[in-house]
mmCIF file with all atom_site columns, C-alpha atoms in Angstrom:
data_model
loop_
_atom_site.group_PDB
_atom_site.id
_atom_site.type_symbol
_atom_site.label_atom_id
_atom_site.label_alt_id
_atom_site.label_comp_id
_atom_site.label_asym_id
_atom_site.label_entity_id
_atom_site.label_seq_id
_atom_site.pdbx_PDB_ins_code
_atom_site.Cartn_x
_atom_site.Cartn_y
_atom_site.Cartn_z
_atom_site.occupancy
_atom_site.B_iso_or_equiv
_atom_site.pdbx_formal_charge
_atom_site.auth_seq_id
_atom_site.auth_comp_id
_atom_site.auth_asym_id
_atom_site.auth_atom_id
_atom_site.pdbx_PDB_model_num
ATOM 1   C CA . MET A 1 1   ? -15.319 -17.366 13.857  1.00 37.00 ? 1442 MET A CA 1
ATOM 2   C CA . PRO A 1 2   ? -17.393 -14.051 12.854  1.00 42.00 ? 1443 PRO A CA 1
ATOM 3   C CA . HIS A 1 3   ? -14.477 -12.552 11.097  1.00 44.00 ? 1444 HIS A CA 1
ATOM 4   C CA . THR A 1 4   ? -14.487 -15.360 8.678   1.00 46.00 ? 1445 THR A CA 1
ATOM 5   C CA . VAL A 1 5   ? -18.093 -14.782 7.324   1.00 48.00 ? 1446 VAL A CA 1
ATOM 6   C CA . PRO A 1 6   ? -17.677 -14.049 3.649   1.00 50.00 ? 1447 PRO A CA 1
ATOM 7   C CA . VAL A 1 7   ? -18.773 -10.686 2.904   1.00 51.00 ? 1448 VAL A CA 1
ATOM 8   C CA . ARG A 1 8   ? -17.874 -8.854  -0.481  1.00 53.00 ? 1449 ARG A CA 1
ATOM 9   C CA . GLY A 1 9   ? -17.504 -5.026  -1.318  1.00 55.00 ? 1450 GLY A CA 1
ATOM 10  C CA . PRO A 1 10  ? -20.657 -2.658  -1.247  1.00 57.00 ? 1451 PRO A CA 1
ATOM 11  C CA . ASP A 1 11  ? -22.902 -5.767  -0.688  1.00 58.00 ? 1452 ASP A CA 1
ATOM 12  C CA . ALA A 1 12  ? -21.166 -6.256  2.741   1.00 57.00 ? 1453 ALA A CA 1
ATOM 13  C CA . LEU A 1 13  ? -23.664 -4.187  4.677   1.00 61.00 ? 1454 LEU A CA 1
ATOM 14  C CA . ALA A 1 14  ? -26.661 -5.490  2.789   1.00 60.00 ? 1455 ALA A CA 1
ATOM 15  C CA . ALA A 1 15  ? -27.626 -8.043  5.529   1.00 55.00 ? 1456 ALA A CA 1
ATOM 16  C CA . LEU A 1 16  ? -26.984 -5.566  8.467   1.00 58.00 ? 1457 LEU A CA 1
ATOM 17  C CA . PRO A 1 17  ? -30.535 -4.542  9.222   1.00 57.00 ? 1458 PRO A CA 1
ATOM 18  C CA . GLU A 1 18  ? -31.540 -8.445  9.625   1.00 55.00 ? 1459 GLU A CA 1
ATOM 19  C CA . THR A 1 19  ? -28.612 -8.983  11.553  1.00 51.00 ? 1460 THR A CA 1
ATOM 20  C CA . GLN A 1 20  ? -28.956 -6.023  14.067  1.00 55.00 ? 1461 GLN A CA 1
ATOM 21  C CA . ALA A 1 21  ? -32.709 -6.804  14.624  1.00 54.00 ? 1462 ALA A CA 1
ATOM 22  C CA . SER A 1 22  ? -31.677 -10.453 15.054  1.00 56.00 ? 1463 SER A CA 1
ATOM 23  C CA . LEU A 1 23  ? -31.561 -11.842 18.854  1.00 56.00 ? 1464 LEU A CA 1
ATOM 24  C CA . ALA A 1 24  ? -28.800 -13.841 17.262  1.00 66.00 ? 1465 ALA A CA 1
ATOM 25  C CA . PRO A 1 25  ? -25.796 -14.011 20.146  1.00 69.00 ? 1466 PRO A CA 1
ATOM 26  C CA . ASN A 1 26  ? -23.241 -13.072 17.660  1.00 79.00 ? 1467 ASN A CA 1
ATOM 27  C CA . ALA A 1 27  ? -25.120 -10.426 15.543  1.00 85.00 ? 1468 ALA A CA 1
ATOM 28  C CA . ALA A 1 28  ? -22.700 -7.664  16.544  1.00 88.00 ? 1469 ALA A CA 1
ATOM 29  C CA . GLU A 1 29  ? -19.657 -9.740  15.764  1.00 89.00 ? 1470 GLU A CA 1
ATOM 30  C CA . LEU A 1 30  ? -21.408 -10.242 12.335  1.00 89.00 ? 1471 LEU A CA 1
ATOM 31  C CA . GLU A 1 31  ? -21.851 -6.669  12.008  1.00 90.00 ? 1472 GLU A CA 1
ATOM 32  C CA . LEU A 1 32  ? -18.319 -5.948  12.776  1.00 92.00 ? 1473 LEU A CA 1
ATOM 33  C CA . ALA A 1 33  ? -17.098 -8.494  10.371  1.00 91.00 ? 1474 ALA A CA 1
ATOM 34  C CA . ALA A 1 34  ? -19.164 -7.010  7.716   1.00 91.00 ? 1475 ALA A CA 1
ATOM 35  C CA . ARG A 1 35  ? -17.984 -3.370  8.534   1.00 94.00 ? 1476 ARG A CA 1
ATOM 36  C CA . LEU A 1 36  ? -14.473 -4.357  8.786   1.00 93.00 ? 1477 LEU A CA 1
ATOM 37  C CA . GLU A 1 37  ? -14.574 -5.999  5.083   1.00 92.00 ? 1478 GLU A CA 1
ATOM 38  C CA . TYR A 1 38  ? -16.395 -2.811  4.025   1.00 94.00 ? 1479 TYR A CA 1
ATOM 39  C CA . TRP A 1 39  ? -13.780 -0.586  5.217   1.00 94.00 ? 1480 TRP A CA 1
ATOM 40  C CA . TRP A 1 40  ? -11.277 -2.623  3.470   1.00 91.00 ? 1481 TRP A CA 1
ATOM 41  C CA . HIS A 1 41  ? -13.122 -2.382  0.336   1.00 93.00 ? 1482 HIS A CA 1
ATOM 42  C CA . LEU A 1 42  ? -13.662 1.356   0.423   1.00 94.00 ? 1483 LEU A CA 1
ATOM 43  C CA . ASN A 1 43  ? -9.761  2.066   0.952   1.00 92.00 ? 1484 ASN A CA 1
ATOM 44  C CA . SER A 1 44  ? -8.941  -0.506  -1.924  1.00 91.00 ? 1485 SER A CA 1
ATOM 45  C CA . PRO A 1 45  ? -8.892  2.267   -4.522  1.00 92.00 ? 1486 PRO A CA 1
ATOM 46  C CA . TYR A 1 46  ? -6.823  4.698   -2.621  1.00 93.00 ? 1487 TYR A CA 1
ATOM 47  C CA . ARG A 1 47  ? -4.236  1.743   -1.805  1.00 90.00 ? 1488 ARG A CA 1
ATOM 48  C CA . ALA A 1 48  ? -3.994  1.003   -5.566  1.00 91.00 ? 1489 ALA A CA 1
ATOM 49  C CA . GLU A 1 49  ? -3.363  4.606   -6.340  1.00 93.00 ? 1490 GLU A CA 1
ATOM 50  C CA . TYR A 1 50  ? -0.945  4.937   -3.536  1.00 91.00 ? 1491 TYR A CA 1
ATOM 51  C CA . ALA A 1 51  ? 1.168   1.690   -4.739  1.00 90.00 ? 1492 ALA A CA 1
ATOM 52  C CA . GLN A 1 52  ? 1.274   3.008   -8.493  1.00 94.00 ? 1493 GLN A CA 1
ATOM 53  C CA . TRP A 1 53  ? 2.282   6.665   -7.071  1.00 93.00 ? 1494 TRP A CA 1
ATOM 54  C CA . ARG A 1 54  ? 5.245   4.922   -5.015  1.00 91.00 ? 1495 ARG A CA 1
ATOM 55  C CA . ASP A 1 55  ? 6.251   2.767   -7.662  1.00 92.00 ? 1496 ASP A CA 1
ATOM 56  C CA . ALA A 1 56  ? 6.393   5.700   -10.357 1.00 95.00 ? 1497 ALA A CA 1
ATOM 57  C CA . GLU A 1 57  ? 8.358   7.850   -7.929  1.00 93.00 ? 1498 GLU A CA 1
ATOM 58  C CA . ASP A 1 58  ? 10.594  4.877   -7.143  1.00 92.00 ? 1499 ASP A CA 1
ATOM 59  C CA . MET A 1 59  ? 11.344  4.020   -10.886 1.00 94.00 ? 1500 MET A CA 1
ATOM 60  C CA . ALA A 1 60  ? 12.047  8.049   -11.468 1.00 95.00 ? 1501 ALA A CA 1
ATOM 61  C CA . VAL A 1 61  ? 14.566  7.964   -8.534  1.00 93.00 ? 1502 VAL A CA 1
ATOM 62  C CA . ARG A 1 62  ? 16.178  4.841   -10.038 1.00 91.00 ? 1503 ARG A CA 1
ATOM 63  C CA . LEU A 1 63  ? 16.436  6.031   -13.342 1.00 92.00 ? 1504 LEU A CA 1
ATOM 64  C CA . GLN A 1 64  ? 18.059  9.375   -12.001 1.00 92.00 ? 1505 GLN A CA 1
ATOM 65  C CA . TRP A 1 65  ? 20.348  7.200   -10.037 1.00 89.00 ? 1506 TRP A CA 1
ATOM 66  C CA . GLU A 1 66  ? 21.346  5.286   -13.023 1.00 86.00 ? 1507 GLU A CA 1
ATOM 67  C CA . LYS A 1 67  ? 22.208  8.419   -15.046 1.00 90.00 ? 1508 LYS A CA 1
ATOM 68  C CA . ASP A 1 68  ? 24.108  9.839   -12.147 1.00 87.00 ? 1509 ASP A CA 1
ATOM 69  C CA . ASN A 1 69  ? 26.087  6.758   -11.704 1.00 83.00 ? 1510 ASN A CA 1
ATOM 70  C CA . PRO A 1 70  ? 27.330  5.779   -15.044 1.00 84.00 ? 1511 PRO A CA 1
ATOM 71  C CA . GLU A 1 71  ? 30.553  3.794   -13.863 1.00 80.00 ? 1512 GLU A CA 1
ATOM 72  C CA . ILE A 1 72  ? 28.160  1.418   -11.767 1.00 77.00 ? 1513 ILE A CA 1
ATOM 73  C CA . MET A 1 73  ? 25.907  1.062   -14.756 1.00 76.00 ? 1514 MET A CA 1
ATOM 74  C CA . ALA A 1 74  ? 29.070  0.085   -17.037 1.00 74.00 ? 1515 ALA A CA 1
ATOM 75  C CA . GLU A 1 75  ? 30.145  -2.302  -14.333 1.00 71.00 ? 1516 GLU A CA 1
ATOM 76  C CA . TRP A 1 76  ? 26.745  -4.046  -14.451 1.00 67.00 ? 1517 TRP A CA 1
ATOM 77  C CA . GLU A 1 77  ? 26.813  -4.289  -18.101 1.00 68.00 ? 1518 GLU A CA 1
ATOM 78  C CA . ARG A 1 78  ? 30.179  -5.932  -18.374 1.00 63.00 ? 1519 ARG A CA 1
ATOM 79  C CA . SER A 1 79  ? 30.142  -9.003  -20.719 1.00 54.00 ? 1520 SER A CA 1
ATOM 80  C CA . ASN A 1 80  ? 33.020  -10.992 -19.234 1.00 62.00 ? 1521 ASN A CA 1
ATOM 81  C CA . TRP A 1 81  ? 31.315  -11.852 -15.743 1.00 60.00 ? 1522 TRP A CA 1
ATOM 82  C CA . GLU A 1 82  ? 33.201  -15.342 -16.161 1.00 64.00 ? 1523 GLU A CA 1
ATOM 83  C CA . ASP A 1 83  ? 36.572  -13.387 -15.659 1.00 66.00 ? 1524 ASP A CA 1
ATOM 84  C CA . LEU A 1 84  ? 35.589  -12.273 -12.358 1.00 66.00 ? 1525 LEU A CA 1
ATOM 85  C CA . PRO A 1 85  ? 36.315  -13.824 -8.985  1.00 66.00 ? 1526 PRO A CA 1
ATOM 86  C CA . ILE A 1 86  ? 33.592  -16.322 -7.524  1.00 70.00 ? 1527 ILE A CA 1
ATOM 87  C CA . ASP A 1 87  ? 33.059  -13.936 -4.511  1.00 71.00 ? 1528 ASP A CA 1
ATOM 88  C CA . TYR A 1 88  ? 32.655  -10.802 -6.693  1.00 66.00 ? 1529 TYR A CA 1
ATOM 89  C CA . GLU A 1 89  ? 29.745  -8.657  -5.713  1.00 71.00 ? 1530 GLU A CA 1
ATOM 90  C CA . SER A 1 90  ? 28.415  -6.155  -8.110  1.00 69.00 ? 1531 SER A CA 1
ATOM 91  C CA . PRO A 1 91  ? 27.759  -2.716  -6.591  1.00 72.00 ? 1532 PRO A CA 1
ATOM 92  C CA . PRO A 1 92  ? 24.385  -2.333  -5.205  1.00 78.00 ? 1533 PRO A CA 1
ATOM 93  C CA . TYR A 1 93  ? 21.582  0.130   -5.966  1.00 82.00 ? 1534 TYR A CA 1
ATOM 94  C CA . VAL A 1 94  ? 20.908  2.112   -2.913  1.00 82.00 ? 1535 VAL A CA 1
ATOM 95  C CA . ARG A 1 95  ? 17.997  4.652   -2.916  1.00 87.00 ? 1536 ARG A CA 1
ATOM 96  C CA . PRO A 1 96  ? 19.465  8.080   -2.149  1.00 88.00 ? 1537 PRO A CA 1
ATOM 97  C CA . ALA A 1 97  ? 18.407  9.536   1.124   1.00 86.00 ? 1538 ALA A CA 1
ATOM 98  C CA . ASP A 1 98  ? 17.369  12.856  -0.121  1.00 88.00 ? 1539 ASP A CA 1
ATOM 99  C CA . ALA A 1 99  ? 15.184  11.253  -2.850  1.00 89.00 ? 1540 ALA A CA 1
ATOM 100 C CA . PRO A 1 100 ? 11.382  12.526  -2.717  1.00 87.00 ? 1541 PRO A CA 1
ATOM 101 C CA . PHE A 1 101 ? 8.870   10.439  -0.913  1.00 87.00 ? 1542 PHE A CA 1
ATOM 102 C CA . THR A 1 102 ? 5.577   11.661  -1.486  1.00 89.00 ? 1543 THR A CA 1
ATOM 103 C CA . TRP A 1 103 ? 2.160   10.172  -1.858  1.00 89.00 ? 1544 TRP A CA 1
ATOM 104 C CA . PRO A 1 104 ? -1.425  10.965  -3.384  1.00 91.00 ? 1545 PRO A CA 1
ATOM 105 C CA . VAL A 1 105 ? -3.957  13.173  -1.455  1.00 91.00 ? 1546 VAL A CA 1
ATOM 106 C CA . TRP A 1 106 ? -6.287  11.033  0.698   1.00 91.00 ? 1547 TRP A CA 1
ATOM 107 C CA . VAL A 1 107 ? -9.855  12.150  1.418   1.00 92.00 ? 1548 VAL A CA 1
ATOM 108 C CA . ALA A 1 108 ? -12.224 9.869   3.357   1.00 93.00 ? 1549 ALA A CA 1
ATOM 109 C CA . SER A 1 109 ? -15.516 9.313   1.601   1.00 93.00 ? 1550 SER A CA 1
ATOM 110 C CA . ALA A 1 110 ? -18.872 9.646   3.425   1.00 94.00 ? 1551 ALA A CA 1
ATOM 111 C CA . GLN A 1 111 ? -19.444 6.242   3.278   1.00 94.00 ? 1552 GLN A CA 1
ATOM 112 C CA . LEU A 1 112 ? -15.997 5.481   4.791   1.00 95.00 ? 1553 LEU A CA 1
ATOM 113 C CA . ILE A 1 113 ? -16.878 7.958   7.619   1.00 96.00 ? 1554 ILE A CA 1
ATOM 114 C CA . HIS A 1 114 ? -20.195 6.477   8.346   1.00 95.00 ? 1555 HIS A CA 1
ATOM 115 C CA . ASN A 1 115 ? -18.728 3.007   8.590   1.00 95.00 ? 1556 ASN A CA 1
ATOM 116 C CA . LEU A 1 116 ? -15.931 3.967   10.777  1.00 96.00 ? 1557 LEU A CA 1
ATOM 117 C CA . LYS A 1 117 ? -18.223 5.688   13.122  1.00 96.00 ? 1558 LYS A CA 1
ATOM 118 C CA . ALA A 1 118 ? -20.751 2.953   13.042  1.00 95.00 ? 1559 ALA A CA 1
ATOM 119 C CA . MET A 1 119 ? -17.835 0.676   14.334  1.00 96.00 ? 1560 MET A CA 1
ATOM 120 C CA . VAL A 1 120 ? -16.882 3.011   17.121  1.00 96.00 ? 1561 VAL A CA 1
ATOM 121 C CA . ALA A 1 121 ? -20.672 3.120   18.259  1.00 95.00 ? 1562 ALA A CA 1
ATOM 122 C CA . LEU A 1 122 ? -20.511 -0.466  18.227  1.00 94.00 ? 1563 LEU A CA 1
ATOM 123 C CA . HIS A 1 123 ? -17.638 -0.630  20.646  1.00 94.00 ? 1564 HIS A CA 1
ATOM 124 C CA . ASP A 1 124 ? -19.039 1.970   22.578  1.00 95.00 ? 1565 ASP A CA 1
ATOM 125 C CA . SER A 1 125 ? -22.235 0.262   23.131  1.00 93.00 ? 1566 SER A CA 1
ATOM 126 C CA . GLY A 1 126 ? -20.698 -2.444  24.490  1.00 92.00 ? 1567 GLY A CA 1
ATOM 127 C CA . ARG A 1 127 ? -21.786 -4.895  22.088  1.00 91.00 ? 1568 ARG A CA 1
ATOM 128 C CA . VAL A 1 128 ? -18.310 -5.883  20.827  1.00 93.00 ? 1569 VAL A CA 1
ATOM 129 C CA . ALA A 1 129 ? -14.968 -4.691  22.375  1.00 92.00 ? 1570 ALA A CA 1
ATOM 130 C CA . LEU A 1 130 ? -12.597 -3.707  19.725  1.00 93.00 ? 1571 LEU A CA 1
ATOM 131 C CA . PRO A 1 131 ? -8.644  -4.140  20.112  1.00 92.00 ? 1572 PRO A CA 1
ATOM 132 C CA . ASP A 1 132 ? -6.774  -1.097  21.074  1.00 92.00 ? 1573 ASP A CA 1
ATOM 133 C CA . LEU A 1 133 ? -4.926  -1.058  18.079  1.00 92.00 ? 1574 LEU A CA 1
ATOM 134 C CA . LEU A 1 134 ? -7.817  -1.259  15.919  1.00 93.00 ? 1575 LEU A CA 1
ATOM 135 C CA . ARG A 1 135 ? -9.718  1.433   17.667  1.00 95.00 ? 1576 ARG A CA 1
ATOM 136 C CA . ALA A 1 136 ? -6.566  3.714   17.321  1.00 95.00 ? 1577 ALA A CA 1
ATOM 137 C CA . GLU A 1 137 ? -6.565  2.875   13.669  1.00 94.00 ? 1578 GLU A CA 1
ATOM 138 C CA . ILE A 1 138 ? -10.174 3.918   13.224  1.00 96.00 ? 1579 ILE A CA 1
ATOM 139 C CA . HIS A 1 139 ? -9.779  7.121   15.012  1.00 97.00 ? 1580 HIS A CA 1
ATOM 140 C CA . ARG A 1 140 ? -6.373  7.788   13.053  1.00 96.00 ? 1581 ARG A CA 1
ATOM 141 C CA . GLU A 1 141 ? -8.499  7.371   9.785   1.00 95.00 ? 1582 GLU A CA 1
ATOM 142 C CA . LEU A 1 142 ? -11.312 9.635   11.219  1.00 96.00 ? 1583 LEU A CA 1
ATOM 143 C CA . TYR A 1 143 ? -8.683  12.197  11.529  1.00 95.00 ? 1584 TYR A CA 1
ATOM 144 C CA . ASP A 1 144 ? -9.206  12.306  15.341  1.00 96.00 ? 1585 ASP A CA 1
ATOM 145 C CA . LEU A 1 145 ? -5.563  12.111  15.923  1.00 96.00 ? 1586 LEU A CA 1
ATOM 146 C CA . ASP A 1 146 ? -5.434  13.013  19.696  1.00 96.00 ? 1587 ASP A CA 1
ATOM 147 C CA . ARG A 1 147 ? -8.148  10.306  20.473  1.00 97.00 ? 1588 ARG A CA 1
ATOM 148 C CA . ALA A 1 148 ? -6.115  7.823   18.492  1.00 96.00 ? 1589 ALA A CA 1
ATOM 149 C CA . ASP A 1 149 ? -2.849  8.754   20.334  1.00 95.00 ? 1590 ASP A CA 1
ATOM 150 C CA . ALA A 1 150 ? -4.356  8.354   23.521  1.00 96.00 ? 1591 ALA A CA 1
ATOM 151 C CA . ILE A 1 151 ? -5.629  5.070   22.970  1.00 94.00 ? 1592 ILE A CA 1
ATOM 152 C CA . LEU A 1 152 ? -2.261  3.982   21.751  1.00 93.00 ? 1593 LEU A CA 1
ATOM 153 C CA . ALA A 1 153 ? -0.475  5.554   24.832  1.00 92.00 ? 1594 ALA A CA 1
ATOM 154 C CA . SER A 1 154 ? -2.890  3.282   27.051  1.00 91.00 ? 1595 SER A CA 1
ATOM 155 C CA . ALA A 1 155 ? -2.851  0.254   24.849  1.00 86.00 ? 1596 ALA A CA 1
ATOM 156 C CA . GLN A 1 156 ? -2.193  -3.046  26.285  1.00 78.00 ? 1597 GLN A CA 1
ATOM 157 C CA . GLY A 1 157 ? -0.543  -5.744  23.997  1.00 74.00 ? 1598 GLY A CA 1
ATOM 158 C CA . GLY A 1 158 ? -0.649  -5.784  20.314  1.00 73.00 ? 1599 GLY A CA 1
ATOM 159 C CA . HIS A 1 159 ? 2.552   -5.436  17.884  1.00 80.00 ? 1600 HIS A CA 1
ATOM 160 C CA . LEU A 1 160 ? 5.105   -2.937  19.383  1.00 82.00 ? 1601 LEU A CA 1
ATOM 161 C CA . GLN A 1 161 ? 6.566   -2.128  15.745  1.00 82.00 ? 1602 GLN A CA 1
ATOM 162 C CA . LEU A 1 162 ? 2.730   -1.574  14.496  1.00 85.00 ? 1603 LEU A CA 1
ATOM 163 C CA . ARG A 1 163 ? 2.042   0.648   17.449  1.00 88.00 ? 1604 ARG A CA 1
ATOM 164 C CA . ASN A 1 164 ? 5.313   2.615   16.874  1.00 88.00 ? 1605 ASN A CA 1
ATOM 165 C CA . LEU A 1 165 ? 4.198   3.061   13.101  1.00 88.00 ? 1606 LEU A CA 1
ATOM 166 C CA . MET A 1 166 ? 0.564   4.477   13.952  1.00 91.00 ? 1607 MET A CA 1
ATOM 167 C CA . ARG A 1 167 ? 2.362   6.883   16.708  1.00 91.00 ? 1608 ARG A CA 1
ATOM 168 C CA . GLU A 1 168 ? 4.703   8.014   13.955  1.00 91.00 ? 1609 GLU A CA 1
ATOM 169 C CA . LEU A 1 169 ? 1.703   8.509   11.415  1.00 92.00 ? 1610 LEU A CA 1
ATOM 170 C CA . ILE A 1 170 ? -0.138  10.525  14.077  1.00 94.00 ? 1611 ILE A CA 1
ATOM 171 C CA . ARG A 1 171 ? 2.939   12.466  14.883  1.00 92.00 ? 1612 ARG A CA 1
ATOM 172 C CA . LEU A 1 172 ? 3.254   13.339  10.897  1.00 90.00 ? 1613 LEU A CA 1
ATOM 173 C CA . ARG A 1 173 ? -0.565  13.959  10.942  1.00 92.00 ? 1614 ARG A CA 1
ATOM 174 C CA . ILE A 1 174 ? -1.214  11.436  8.363   1.00 91.00 ? 1615 ILE A CA 1
ATOM 175 C CA . SER A 1 175 ? -4.606  9.933   8.442   1.00 91.00 ? 1616 SER A CA 1
ATOM 176 C CA . GLY A 1 176 ? -4.920  7.820   5.347   1.00 89.00 ? 1617 GLY A CA 1
ATOM 177 C CA . PRO A 1 177 ? -4.015  4.369   4.659   1.00 89.00 ? 1618 PRO A CA 1
ATOM 178 C CA . TRP A 1 178 ? -0.505  3.484   4.626   1.00 84.00 ? 1619 TRP A CA 1
ATOM 179 C CA . ARG A 1 179 ? 1.749   0.999   2.748   1.00 77.00 ? 1620 ARG A CA 1
ATOM 180 C CA . PHE A 1 180 ? 4.588   -0.478  4.467   1.00 70.00 ? 1621 PHE A CA 1
ATOM 181 C CA . TYR A 1 181 ? 6.798   -3.557  4.814   1.00 64.00 ? 1622 TYR A CA 1
ATOM 182 C CA . LEU A 1 182 ? 7.534   -5.505  8.080   1.00 57.00 ? 1623 LEU A CA 1
ATOM 183 C CA . GLY A 1 183 ? 11.409  -6.311  7.596   1.00 54.00 ? 1624 GLY A CA 1
ATOM 184 C CA . PHE A 1 184 ? 13.727  -8.408  9.660   1.00 47.00 ? 1625 PHE A CA 1
ATOM 185 C CA . GLN A 1 185 ? 17.227  -7.673  10.435  1.00 41.00 ? 1626 GLN A CA 1
ATOM 186 C CA . ASN A 1 186 ? 19.166  -9.386  12.880  1.00 40.00 ? 1627 ASN A CA 1
ATOM 187 C CA . ALA A 1 187 ? 15.925  -11.214 13.944  1.00 40.00 ? 1628 ALA A CA 1
ATOM 188 C CA . MET A 1 188 ? 14.698  -7.696  14.946  1.00 37.00 ? 1629 MET A CA 1
ATOM 189 C CA . PRO A 1 189 ? 11.439  -6.710  13.240  1.00 37.00 ? 1630 PRO A CA 1
ATOM 190 C CA . ARG A 1 190 ? 11.713  -3.008  11.708  1.00 41.00 ? 1631 ARG A CA 1
ATOM 191 C CA . PHE A 1 191 ? 9.239   -1.175  9.467   1.00 42.00 ? 1632 PHE A CA 1
ATOM 192 C CA . VAL A 1 192 ? 10.438  0.037   6.003   1.00 45.00 ? 1633 VAL A CA 1
ATOM 193 C CA . ALA A 1 193 ? 8.900   2.830   4.334   1.00 46.00 ? 1634 ALA A CA 1
ATOM 194 C CA . HIS A 1 194 ? 7.856   1.906   0.896   1.00 41.00 ? 1635 HIS A CA 1
#
């Protein structure tokens, strides 16, 4: 399978000139596999920055919640847990609904833009057929939000919750990588912002 070809970081595209010139039947698939890996590599620094930013903000919100709820904190610190009923549940921490939810500024690098446009050109040439959700995501990161939304509107198949998340990001005019968890409640998948 072309997507299993091991390619790493900035070296991912090193073999592309040979691959593009090759008459190999899977040359376009190999190029796509390399470009997908390179895309992941180019977004890695931002994903790490995003995770640190969100974790720091969540920790600040949690510490403020603990200060604002001394009675719950005192309950948690009780030393005589053995005296409590077996079915006792301690009060839970619940992130306040009005807590800030921010993220660092994201700016696509020139290398990323070039790589994403090359994947669109690969698809447009007919050499490979990108799935609708992947094409929409590429256009979203290129900040071609109208095109991304149009692709999603006509998308066939794919993960419904992922399509809904992408449409929400487009509605909010967010083009950068986004961290989310796919959670399950009552056997129904849902996205939980994190």
